[in-house]
Coordinates of C-alpha atoms in Angstrom, one line a residue:
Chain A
X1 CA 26.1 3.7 -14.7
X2 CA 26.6 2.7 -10.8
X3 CA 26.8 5.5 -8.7
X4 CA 28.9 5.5 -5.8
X5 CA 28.8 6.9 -2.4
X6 CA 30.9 10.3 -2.0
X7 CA 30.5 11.0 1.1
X8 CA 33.6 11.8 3.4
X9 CA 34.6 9.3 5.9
X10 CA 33.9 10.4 8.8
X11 CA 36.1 8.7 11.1
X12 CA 38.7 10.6 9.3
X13 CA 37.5 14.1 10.5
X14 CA 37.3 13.3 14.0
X15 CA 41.1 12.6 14.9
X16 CA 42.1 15.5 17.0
X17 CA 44.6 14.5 19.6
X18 CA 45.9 11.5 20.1
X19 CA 49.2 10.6 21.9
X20 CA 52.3 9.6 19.7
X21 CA 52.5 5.9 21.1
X22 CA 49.2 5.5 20.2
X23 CA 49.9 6.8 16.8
X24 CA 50.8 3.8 15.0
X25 CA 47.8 1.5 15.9
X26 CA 45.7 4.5 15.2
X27 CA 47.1 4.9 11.4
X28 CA 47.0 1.2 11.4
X29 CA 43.2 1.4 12.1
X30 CA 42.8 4.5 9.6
X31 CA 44.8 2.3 6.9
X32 CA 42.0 -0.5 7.7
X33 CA 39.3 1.6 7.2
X34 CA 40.3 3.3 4.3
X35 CA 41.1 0.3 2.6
X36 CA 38.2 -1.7 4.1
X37 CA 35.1 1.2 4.3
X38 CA 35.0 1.9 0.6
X39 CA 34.4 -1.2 -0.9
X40 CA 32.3 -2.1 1.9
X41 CA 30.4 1.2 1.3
X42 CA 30.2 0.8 -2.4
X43 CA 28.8 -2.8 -1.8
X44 CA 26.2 -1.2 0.3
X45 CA 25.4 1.9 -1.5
X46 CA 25.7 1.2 -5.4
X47 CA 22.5 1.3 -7.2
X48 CA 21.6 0.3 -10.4
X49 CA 19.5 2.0 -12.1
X50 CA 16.4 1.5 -14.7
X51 CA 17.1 0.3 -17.7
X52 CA 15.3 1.1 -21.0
X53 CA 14.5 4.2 -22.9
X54 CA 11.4 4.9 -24.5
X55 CA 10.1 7.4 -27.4
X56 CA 8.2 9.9 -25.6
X57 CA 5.5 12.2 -27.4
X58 CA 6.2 16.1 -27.4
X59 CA 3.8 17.3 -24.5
X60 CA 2.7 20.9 -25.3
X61 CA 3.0 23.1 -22.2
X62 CA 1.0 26.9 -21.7
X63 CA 5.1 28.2 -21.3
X64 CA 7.7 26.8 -22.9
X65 CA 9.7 25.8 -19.8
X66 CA 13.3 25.3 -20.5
X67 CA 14.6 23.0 -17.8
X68 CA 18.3 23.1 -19.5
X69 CA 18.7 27.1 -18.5
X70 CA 17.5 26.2 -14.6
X71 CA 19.4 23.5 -14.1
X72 CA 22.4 23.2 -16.5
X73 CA 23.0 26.7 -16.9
X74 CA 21.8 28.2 -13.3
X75 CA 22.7 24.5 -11.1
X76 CA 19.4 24.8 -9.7
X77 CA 18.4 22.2 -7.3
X78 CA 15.1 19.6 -8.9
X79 CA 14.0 19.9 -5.4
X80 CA 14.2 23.7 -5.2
X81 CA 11.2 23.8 -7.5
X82 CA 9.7 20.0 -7.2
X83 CA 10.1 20.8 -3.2
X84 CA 7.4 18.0 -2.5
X85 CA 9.2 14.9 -3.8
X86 CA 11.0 14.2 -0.6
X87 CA 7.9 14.7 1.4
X88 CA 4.8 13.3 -0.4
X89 CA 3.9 10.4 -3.1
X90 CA 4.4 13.3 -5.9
X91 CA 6.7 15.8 -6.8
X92 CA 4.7 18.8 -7.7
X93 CA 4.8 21.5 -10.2
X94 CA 5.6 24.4 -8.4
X95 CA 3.4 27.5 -7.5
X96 CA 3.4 30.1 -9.4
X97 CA 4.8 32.4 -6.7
X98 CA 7.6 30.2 -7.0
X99 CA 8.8 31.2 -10.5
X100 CA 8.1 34.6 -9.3
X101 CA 10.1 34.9 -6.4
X102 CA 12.9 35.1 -9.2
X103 CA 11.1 36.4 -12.2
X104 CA 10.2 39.4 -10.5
X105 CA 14.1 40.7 -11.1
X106 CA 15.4 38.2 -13.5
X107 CA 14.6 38.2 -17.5
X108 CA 12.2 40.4 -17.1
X109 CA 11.8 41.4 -20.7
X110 CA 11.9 37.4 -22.5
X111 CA 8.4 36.8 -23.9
X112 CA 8.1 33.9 -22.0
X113 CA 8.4 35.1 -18.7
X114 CA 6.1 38.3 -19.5
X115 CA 3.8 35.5 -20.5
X116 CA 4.4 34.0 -16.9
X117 CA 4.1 37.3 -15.3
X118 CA 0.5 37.9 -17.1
X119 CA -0.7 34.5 -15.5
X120 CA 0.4 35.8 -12.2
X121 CA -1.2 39.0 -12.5
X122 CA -4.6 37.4 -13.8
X123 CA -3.8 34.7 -10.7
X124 CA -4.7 32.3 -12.6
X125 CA -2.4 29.3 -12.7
X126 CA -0.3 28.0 -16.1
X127 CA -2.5 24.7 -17.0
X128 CA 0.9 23.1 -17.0
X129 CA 0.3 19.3 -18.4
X130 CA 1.5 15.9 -16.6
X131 CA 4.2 14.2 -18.6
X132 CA 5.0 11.3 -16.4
X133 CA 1.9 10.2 -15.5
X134 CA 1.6 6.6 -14.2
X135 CA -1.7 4.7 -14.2
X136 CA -4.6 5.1 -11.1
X137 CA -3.5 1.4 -10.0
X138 CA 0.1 1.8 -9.7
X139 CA 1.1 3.3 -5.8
X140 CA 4.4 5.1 -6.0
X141 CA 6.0 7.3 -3.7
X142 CA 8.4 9.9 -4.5
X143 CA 9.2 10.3 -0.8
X144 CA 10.5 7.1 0.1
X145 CA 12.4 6.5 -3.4
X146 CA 14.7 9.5 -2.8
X147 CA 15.2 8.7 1.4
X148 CA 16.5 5.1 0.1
X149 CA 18.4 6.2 -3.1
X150 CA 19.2 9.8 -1.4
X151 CA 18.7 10.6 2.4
X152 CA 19.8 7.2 3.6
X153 CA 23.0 6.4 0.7
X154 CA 24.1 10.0 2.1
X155 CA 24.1 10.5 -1.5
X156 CA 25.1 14.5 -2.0
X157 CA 22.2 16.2 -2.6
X158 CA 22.9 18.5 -4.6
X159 CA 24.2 16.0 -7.0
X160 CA 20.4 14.8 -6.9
X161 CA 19.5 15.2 -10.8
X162 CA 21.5 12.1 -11.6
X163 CA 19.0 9.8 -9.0
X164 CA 16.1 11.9 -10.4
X165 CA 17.6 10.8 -13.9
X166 CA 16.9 7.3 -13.3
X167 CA 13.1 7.7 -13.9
X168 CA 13.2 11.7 -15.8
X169 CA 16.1 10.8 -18.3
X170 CA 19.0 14.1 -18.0
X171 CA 16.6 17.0 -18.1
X172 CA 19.2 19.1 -17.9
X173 CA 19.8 18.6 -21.6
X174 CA 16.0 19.3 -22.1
X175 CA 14.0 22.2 -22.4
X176 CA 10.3 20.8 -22.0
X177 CA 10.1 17.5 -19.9
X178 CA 9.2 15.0 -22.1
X179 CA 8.9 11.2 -21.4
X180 CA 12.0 9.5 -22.4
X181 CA 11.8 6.3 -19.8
X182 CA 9.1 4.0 -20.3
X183 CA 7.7 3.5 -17.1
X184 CA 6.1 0.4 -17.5
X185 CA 6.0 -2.7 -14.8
X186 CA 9.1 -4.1 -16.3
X187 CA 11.0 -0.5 -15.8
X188 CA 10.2 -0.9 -12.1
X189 CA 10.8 -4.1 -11.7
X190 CA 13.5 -4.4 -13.2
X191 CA 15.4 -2.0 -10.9
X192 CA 13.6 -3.6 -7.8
X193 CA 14.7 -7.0 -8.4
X194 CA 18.3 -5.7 -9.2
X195 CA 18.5 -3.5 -5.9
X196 CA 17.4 -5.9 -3.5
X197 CA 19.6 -4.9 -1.1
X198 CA 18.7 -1.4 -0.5
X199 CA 15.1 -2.9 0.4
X200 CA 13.3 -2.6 -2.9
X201 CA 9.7 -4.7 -2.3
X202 CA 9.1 -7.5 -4.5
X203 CA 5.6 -7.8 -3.7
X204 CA 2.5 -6.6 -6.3
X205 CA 0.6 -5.0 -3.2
X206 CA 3.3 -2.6 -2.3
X207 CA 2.8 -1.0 -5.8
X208 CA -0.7 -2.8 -7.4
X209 CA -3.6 -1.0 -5.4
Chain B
X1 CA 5.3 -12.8 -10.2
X2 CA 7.1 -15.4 -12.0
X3 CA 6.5 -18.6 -12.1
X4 CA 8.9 -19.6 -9.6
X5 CA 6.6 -16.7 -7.0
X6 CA 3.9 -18.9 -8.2
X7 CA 5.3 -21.9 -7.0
X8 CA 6.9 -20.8 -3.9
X9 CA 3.5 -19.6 -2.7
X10 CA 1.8 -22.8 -3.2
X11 CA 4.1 -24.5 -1.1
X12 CA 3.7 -22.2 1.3
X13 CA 0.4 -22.6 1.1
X14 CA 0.8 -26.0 1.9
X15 CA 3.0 -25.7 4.9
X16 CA 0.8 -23.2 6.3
X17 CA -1.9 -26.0 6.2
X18 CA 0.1 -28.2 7.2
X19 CA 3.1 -26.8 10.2
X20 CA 1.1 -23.6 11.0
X21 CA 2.0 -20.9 10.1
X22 CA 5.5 -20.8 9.1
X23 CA 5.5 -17.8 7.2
X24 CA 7.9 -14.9 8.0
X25 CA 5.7 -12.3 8.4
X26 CA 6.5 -8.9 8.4
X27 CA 3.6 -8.1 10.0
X28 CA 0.2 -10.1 10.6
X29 CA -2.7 -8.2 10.4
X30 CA -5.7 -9.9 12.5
X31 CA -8.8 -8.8 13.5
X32 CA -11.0 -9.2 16.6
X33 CA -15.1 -9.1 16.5
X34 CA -17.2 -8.7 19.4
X35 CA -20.5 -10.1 18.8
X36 CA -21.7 -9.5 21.9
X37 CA -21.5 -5.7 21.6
X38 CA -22.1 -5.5 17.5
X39 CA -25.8 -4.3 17.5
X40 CA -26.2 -4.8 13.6
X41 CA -26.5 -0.9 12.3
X42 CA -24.3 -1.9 9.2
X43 CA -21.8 1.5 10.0
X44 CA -19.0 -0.7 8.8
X45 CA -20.3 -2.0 6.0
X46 CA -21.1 2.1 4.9
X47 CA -17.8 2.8 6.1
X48 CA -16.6 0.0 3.4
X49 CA -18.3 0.9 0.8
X50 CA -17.4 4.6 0.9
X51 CA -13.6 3.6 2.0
X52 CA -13.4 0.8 -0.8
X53 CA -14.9 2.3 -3.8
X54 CA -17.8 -0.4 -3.8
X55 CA -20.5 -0.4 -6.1
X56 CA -24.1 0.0 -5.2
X57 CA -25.5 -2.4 -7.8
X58 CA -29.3 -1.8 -7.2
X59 CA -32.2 -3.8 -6.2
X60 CA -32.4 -6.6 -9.2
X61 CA -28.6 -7.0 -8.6
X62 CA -28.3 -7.9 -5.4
X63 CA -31.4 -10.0 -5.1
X64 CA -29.5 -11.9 -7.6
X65 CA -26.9 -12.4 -5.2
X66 CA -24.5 -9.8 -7.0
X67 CA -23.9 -7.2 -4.7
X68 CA -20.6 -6.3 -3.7
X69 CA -20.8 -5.7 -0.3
X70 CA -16.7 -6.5 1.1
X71 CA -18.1 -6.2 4.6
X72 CA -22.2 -7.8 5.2
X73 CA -23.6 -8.4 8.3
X74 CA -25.2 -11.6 8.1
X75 CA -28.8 -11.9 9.9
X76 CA -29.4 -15.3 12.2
X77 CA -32.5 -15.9 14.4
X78 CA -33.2 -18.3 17.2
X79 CA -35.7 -20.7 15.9
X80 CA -37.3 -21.8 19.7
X81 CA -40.7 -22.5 18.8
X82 CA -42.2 -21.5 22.2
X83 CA -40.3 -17.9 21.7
X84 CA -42.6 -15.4 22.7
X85 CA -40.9 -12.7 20.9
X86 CA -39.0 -14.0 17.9
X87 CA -37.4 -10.8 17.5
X88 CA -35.5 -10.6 20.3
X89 CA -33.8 -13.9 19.1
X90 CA -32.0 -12.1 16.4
X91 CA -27.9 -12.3 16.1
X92 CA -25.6 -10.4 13.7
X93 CA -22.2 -11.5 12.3
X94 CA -20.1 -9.0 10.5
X95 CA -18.9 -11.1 7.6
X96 CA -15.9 -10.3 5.6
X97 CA -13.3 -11.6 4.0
X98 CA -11.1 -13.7 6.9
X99 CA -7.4 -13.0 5.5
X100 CA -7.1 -16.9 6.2
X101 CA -3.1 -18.3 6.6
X102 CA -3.7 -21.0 4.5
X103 CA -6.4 -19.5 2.0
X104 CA -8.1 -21.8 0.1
X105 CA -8.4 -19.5 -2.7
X106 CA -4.7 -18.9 -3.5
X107 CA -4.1 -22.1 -4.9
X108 CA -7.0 -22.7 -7.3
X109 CA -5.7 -18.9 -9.0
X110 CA -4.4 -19.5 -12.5
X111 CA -2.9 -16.8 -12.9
X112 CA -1.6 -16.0 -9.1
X113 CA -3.5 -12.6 -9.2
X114 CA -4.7 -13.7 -5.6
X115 CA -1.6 -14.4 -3.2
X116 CA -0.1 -14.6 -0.1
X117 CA 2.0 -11.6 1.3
X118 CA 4.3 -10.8 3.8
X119 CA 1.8 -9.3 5.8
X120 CA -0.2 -12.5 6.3
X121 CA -3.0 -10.8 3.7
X122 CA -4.5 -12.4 0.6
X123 CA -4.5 -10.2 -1.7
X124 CA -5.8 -9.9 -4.9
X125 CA -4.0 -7.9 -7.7
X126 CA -6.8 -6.5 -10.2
X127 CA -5.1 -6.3 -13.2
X128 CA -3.8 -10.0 -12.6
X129 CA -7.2 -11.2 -12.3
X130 CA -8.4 -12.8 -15.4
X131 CA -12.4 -13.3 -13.7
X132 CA -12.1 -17.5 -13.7
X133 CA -14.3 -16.9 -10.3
X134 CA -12.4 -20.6 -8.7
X135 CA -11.1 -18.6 -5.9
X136 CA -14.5 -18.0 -5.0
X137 CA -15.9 -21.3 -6.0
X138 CA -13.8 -22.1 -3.5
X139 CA -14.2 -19.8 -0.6
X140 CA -16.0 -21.5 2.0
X141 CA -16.8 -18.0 3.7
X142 CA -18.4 -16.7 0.5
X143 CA -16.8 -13.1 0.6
X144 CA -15.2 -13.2 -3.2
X145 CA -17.3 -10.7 -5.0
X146 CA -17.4 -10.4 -8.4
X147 CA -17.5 -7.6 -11.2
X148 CA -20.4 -9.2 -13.5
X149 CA -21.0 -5.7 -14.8
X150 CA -19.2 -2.2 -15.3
X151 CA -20.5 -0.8 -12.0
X152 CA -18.8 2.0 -12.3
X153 CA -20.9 3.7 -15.4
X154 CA -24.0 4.0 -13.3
X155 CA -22.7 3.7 -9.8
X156 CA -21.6 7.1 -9.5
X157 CA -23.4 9.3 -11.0
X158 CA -21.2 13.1 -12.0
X159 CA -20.2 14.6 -9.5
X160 CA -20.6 11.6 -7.4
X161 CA -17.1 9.9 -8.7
X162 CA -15.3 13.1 -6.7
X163 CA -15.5 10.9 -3.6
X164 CA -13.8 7.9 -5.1
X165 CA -10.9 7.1 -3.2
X166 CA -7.8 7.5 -5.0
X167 CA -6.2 5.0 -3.5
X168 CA -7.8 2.2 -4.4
X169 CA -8.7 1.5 -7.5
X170 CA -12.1 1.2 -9.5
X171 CA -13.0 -2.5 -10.4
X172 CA -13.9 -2.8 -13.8
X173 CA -16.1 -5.8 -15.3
X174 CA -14.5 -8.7 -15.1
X175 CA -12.5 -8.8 -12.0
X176 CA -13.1 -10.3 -8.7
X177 CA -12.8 -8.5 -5.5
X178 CA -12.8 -8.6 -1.8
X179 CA -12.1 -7.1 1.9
X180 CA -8.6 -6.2 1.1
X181 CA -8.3 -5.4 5.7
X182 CA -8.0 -1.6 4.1
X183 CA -4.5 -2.3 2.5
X184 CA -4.2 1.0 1.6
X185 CA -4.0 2.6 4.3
X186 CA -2.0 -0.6 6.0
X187 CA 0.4 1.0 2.8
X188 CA 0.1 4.1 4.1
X189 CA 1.0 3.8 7.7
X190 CA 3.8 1.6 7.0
X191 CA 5.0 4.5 4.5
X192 CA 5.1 7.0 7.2
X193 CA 6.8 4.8 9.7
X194 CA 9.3 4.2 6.9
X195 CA 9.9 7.5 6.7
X196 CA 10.2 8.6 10.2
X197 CA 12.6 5.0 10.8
X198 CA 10.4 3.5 13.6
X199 CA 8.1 1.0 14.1
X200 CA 4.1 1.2 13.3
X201 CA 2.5 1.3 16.4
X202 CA -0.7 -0.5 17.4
X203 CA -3.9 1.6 16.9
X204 CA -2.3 3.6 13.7
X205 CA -3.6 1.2 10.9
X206 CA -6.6 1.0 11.4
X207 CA -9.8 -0.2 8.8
X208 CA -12.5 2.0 7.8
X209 CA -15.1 -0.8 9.6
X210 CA -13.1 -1.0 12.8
X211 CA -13.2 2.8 12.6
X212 CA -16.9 3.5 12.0
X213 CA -18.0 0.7 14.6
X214 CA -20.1 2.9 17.0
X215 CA -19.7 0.2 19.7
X216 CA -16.0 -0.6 19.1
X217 CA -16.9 -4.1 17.9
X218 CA -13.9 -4.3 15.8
X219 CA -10.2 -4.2 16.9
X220 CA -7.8 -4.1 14.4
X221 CA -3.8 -5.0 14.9
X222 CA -1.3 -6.4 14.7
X223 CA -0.1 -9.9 16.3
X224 CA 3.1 -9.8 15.4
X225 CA 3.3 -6.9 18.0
X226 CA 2.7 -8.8 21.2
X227 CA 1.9 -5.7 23.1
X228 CA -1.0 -4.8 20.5
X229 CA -5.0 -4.8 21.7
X230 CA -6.0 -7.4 19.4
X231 CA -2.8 -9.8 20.7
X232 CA -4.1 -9.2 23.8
X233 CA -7.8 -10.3 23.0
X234 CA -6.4 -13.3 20.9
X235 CA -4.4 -14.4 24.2
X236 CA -6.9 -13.7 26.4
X237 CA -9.5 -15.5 24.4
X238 CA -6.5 -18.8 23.9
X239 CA -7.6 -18.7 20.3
X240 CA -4.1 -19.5 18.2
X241 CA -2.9 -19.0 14.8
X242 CA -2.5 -21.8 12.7
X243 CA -3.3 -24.8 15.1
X244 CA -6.4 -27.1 14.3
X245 CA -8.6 -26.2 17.2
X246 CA -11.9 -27.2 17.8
X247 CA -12.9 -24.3 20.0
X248 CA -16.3 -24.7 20.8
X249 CA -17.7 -27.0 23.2
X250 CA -14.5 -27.7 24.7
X251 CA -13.3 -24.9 26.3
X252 CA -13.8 -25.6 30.3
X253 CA -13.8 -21.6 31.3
X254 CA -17.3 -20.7 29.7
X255 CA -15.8 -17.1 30.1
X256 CA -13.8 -17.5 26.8
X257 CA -15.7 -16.7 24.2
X258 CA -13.2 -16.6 21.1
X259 CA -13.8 -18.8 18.0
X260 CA -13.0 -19.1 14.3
X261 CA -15.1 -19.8 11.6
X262 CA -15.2 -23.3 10.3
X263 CA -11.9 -23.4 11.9
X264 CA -12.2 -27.4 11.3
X265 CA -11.9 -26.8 8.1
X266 CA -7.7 -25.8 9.2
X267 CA -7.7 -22.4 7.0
X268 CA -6.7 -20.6 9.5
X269 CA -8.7 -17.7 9.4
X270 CA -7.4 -14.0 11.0
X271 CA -10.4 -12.8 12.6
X272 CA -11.4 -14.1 15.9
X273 CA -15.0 -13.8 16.6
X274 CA -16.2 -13.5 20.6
X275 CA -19.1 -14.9 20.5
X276 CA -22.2 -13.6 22.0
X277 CA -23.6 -13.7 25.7
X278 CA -27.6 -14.8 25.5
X279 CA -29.5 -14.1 28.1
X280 CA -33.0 -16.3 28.2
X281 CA -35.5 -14.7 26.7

């Protein structure tokens, strides 16, 4: 799967008066850069991601979350909820307060979110469990994976489940995370070796601590 | 690493010793040590230990010559015999490891856990390590430490392993260590400044010994940055990277005081000592 950069041209916004003897050079130019820009981009841009999948073991959480409702059903955002992974090294479970600024209003009656609402009112948090948890040695930052392979492709955002994909598998299609990458060395390497271009380090102290 | 990494960074190993410093470096992290203002309180080497996750090994240990201290300040004393007051002739040196250009220990690694990278550091990658203890056989500055023991089962007694840092890891048995210039927060610097797309700027990475130095003994930089303090003490001092310089006793302005250790040895170590002022006693 290569993804592609969607963006809009935007050269091709910002014509808004130009005289008519002009006007053929200038469609000359736009033909150019139509033609030219998005191979040039796609060159640039493409990414290709981790290879490998991996058997992962059912993690049992305190709430059954299912992740296929938020974000296949509802098109919530990953980074509505896991708002820290384009600011810190981890992505974060959310608060509670989080789940309910919705769940106040919505589904009130399922078991599981009167479950979530009695964890709220004894403000004690749900002992959610990690599923992707990578060893103490390994350094990686969520931040700067998404502001290559997001912020700085232009990549759309709120297309952003495929790049968190690469790593998560489609969790859209899951209820409870579960581990279905491997995330081992070769995982990562793999990808950093084959997306040289976008500036992926090749050297063990950027990750090895 | 493959093999071909392995390869690649013995030849430039060789170059280094050889041209001087060809590497393109992203950065090169140096250090400058000012002897004449050190007064020996051992602040940095606290600093390290409670930066690094270090090990205290205890009193049998370390007479034993196992302790694992990345950053020791080495005792020397004038040995006048007519010194009234021997004590007064004492000297410190802050010894850690010297982040040399053409390390000596990089090639003897089997395995390449201990390489160059692009930040002019050696580093030494602890699960790589397989303990054959030749890079520091072969360290002529001694500052290779190495895990004999599991340190970590009595070194931190509950709840003292809350103040482990996180991001560094804990050594187990088996595994060699060393000053590492604080690489993780070097990481962590650089992270930012990736993030805000700009330049680190001198003074931000800074090492836990250059930070705890009461007497600013320490500067910490980069010379890659020409504008930086320690480029700046490095020039001003004429001590150069890479060159075979044999500093001492040659130097016509008495005023510079800058040296290397066994710089005739052509390692081409990244911390410049200024060396210390004596008055008579």
């Amino acid at each position: 799967m290569v993804v592609s950069n969607r963006s809009v041209n935007p050269s091709a916004r910002r014509r808004n008066f130009i005289g008519p003897a002009k006007m053929g050079f200038v469609c000359l130019l736009a033909l150019m850069v139509l033609l030219v820009a998005p191979t040039a981009m796609a060159e640039k841009y493409s990414v290709t991601p981790p290879t490998g999948v991996y058997e992962g073991k059912d993690v049992k959480q305190p709430i059954e979350f299912p992740h296929n409702t938020h974000v296949k059903e509802n098109g919530i955002n990953c980074m509505y909820c896991h708002t820290y992974a384009r600011r810190s090294k981890v992505a974060g479970i959310p608060p509670t307060s989080k789940c309910m600024g919705c769940h106040k209003v919505i589904a009130t009656d399922k078991p599981r979110i009167q479950k979530l609402t009695k964890y709220w009112e004894d403000k004690t948090p749900p002992p959610w469990k990690k599923v992707h948890d990578l060893p103490d040695f390994v350094h990686f930052t969520h931040e700067k994976h998404l502001k290559t392979l997001v912020f700085d492709r232009e990549f759309p955002v709120e297309n952003v489940k495929e790049v968190c994909a690469f790593c998560h598998g489609e969790l859209e299609n899951m209820t409870v995370a579960r581990k279905v990458k491997p995330l081992n060395m070769g995982f990562c390497v793999r990808c950093h070796i084959e997306n040289k271009e976008l500036g992926a380090p090749g050297d063990c102290w950027k990750c090895h601590k | 690493m493959s093999l071909d990494n392995i390869l690649n960074n013995w030849s430039d190993y060789r170059k280094g010793a050889e041209e001087g410093g060809h590497h393109d470096y992203e950065h090169r992290w140096t250090m400058a040590i000012n002897l004449d203002v050190c007064i020996g309180c051992n602040a940095c080497s606290v600093a390290c230990y409670a930066e690094n996750n270090l090990a205290v090994v205890g009193k049998e240990r370390f007479e034993k010559g196992q302790a694992m201290h990345w950053m020791r300040i080495e005792r020397y004393w004038d040995q006048a015999a007519d010194m009234e007051h021997p004590e007064q002739g004492a000297s410190f040196l802050p010894m850690l490891c010297q982040q040399c250009g053409a390390a000596t220990c990089e090639p003897v690694c089997p395995v390449a856990a201990t390489y160059h990278t692009p930040d002019g550091l050696n580093a030494q990658v602890y699960n790589r390590c397989i303990g054959s203890r030749y890079c520091s056989n072969n360290c002529p500055f001694r500052v290779r430490y190495f895990n004999f023991y599991s340190y970590y089962e009595s070194a931190w007694p509950s709840p003292m392993e809350q103040q482990l840092n996180p991001d560094i890891s804990v050594r187990d048995k088996g595994v060699m260590e060393k000053c590492t210039f604080c690489v993780q927060r070097i990481r962590t610097v650089k992270d930012r400044a990736k993030m805000e797309d700009r330049s680190v700027v001198d003074g931000e990475a800074m090492t836990a010994c250059a930070q705890a130095c009461p007497t600013s003994a320490i500067v910490f930089g980069d010379t890659m940055d020409e504008s930086s303090a320690v480029s700046q003490l490095w020039k001003k001092h004429q001590v150069k990277r890479g060159t075979y310089q044999s500093t001492r006793g040659e130097k016509a302005n008495p005023n510079l005081r800058g040296y290397r250790i066994f710089e005739e040895l052509n390692v081409d170590p990244s911390i410049m000592y200024l060396e210390r002022v004596r008055e008579d006693v």
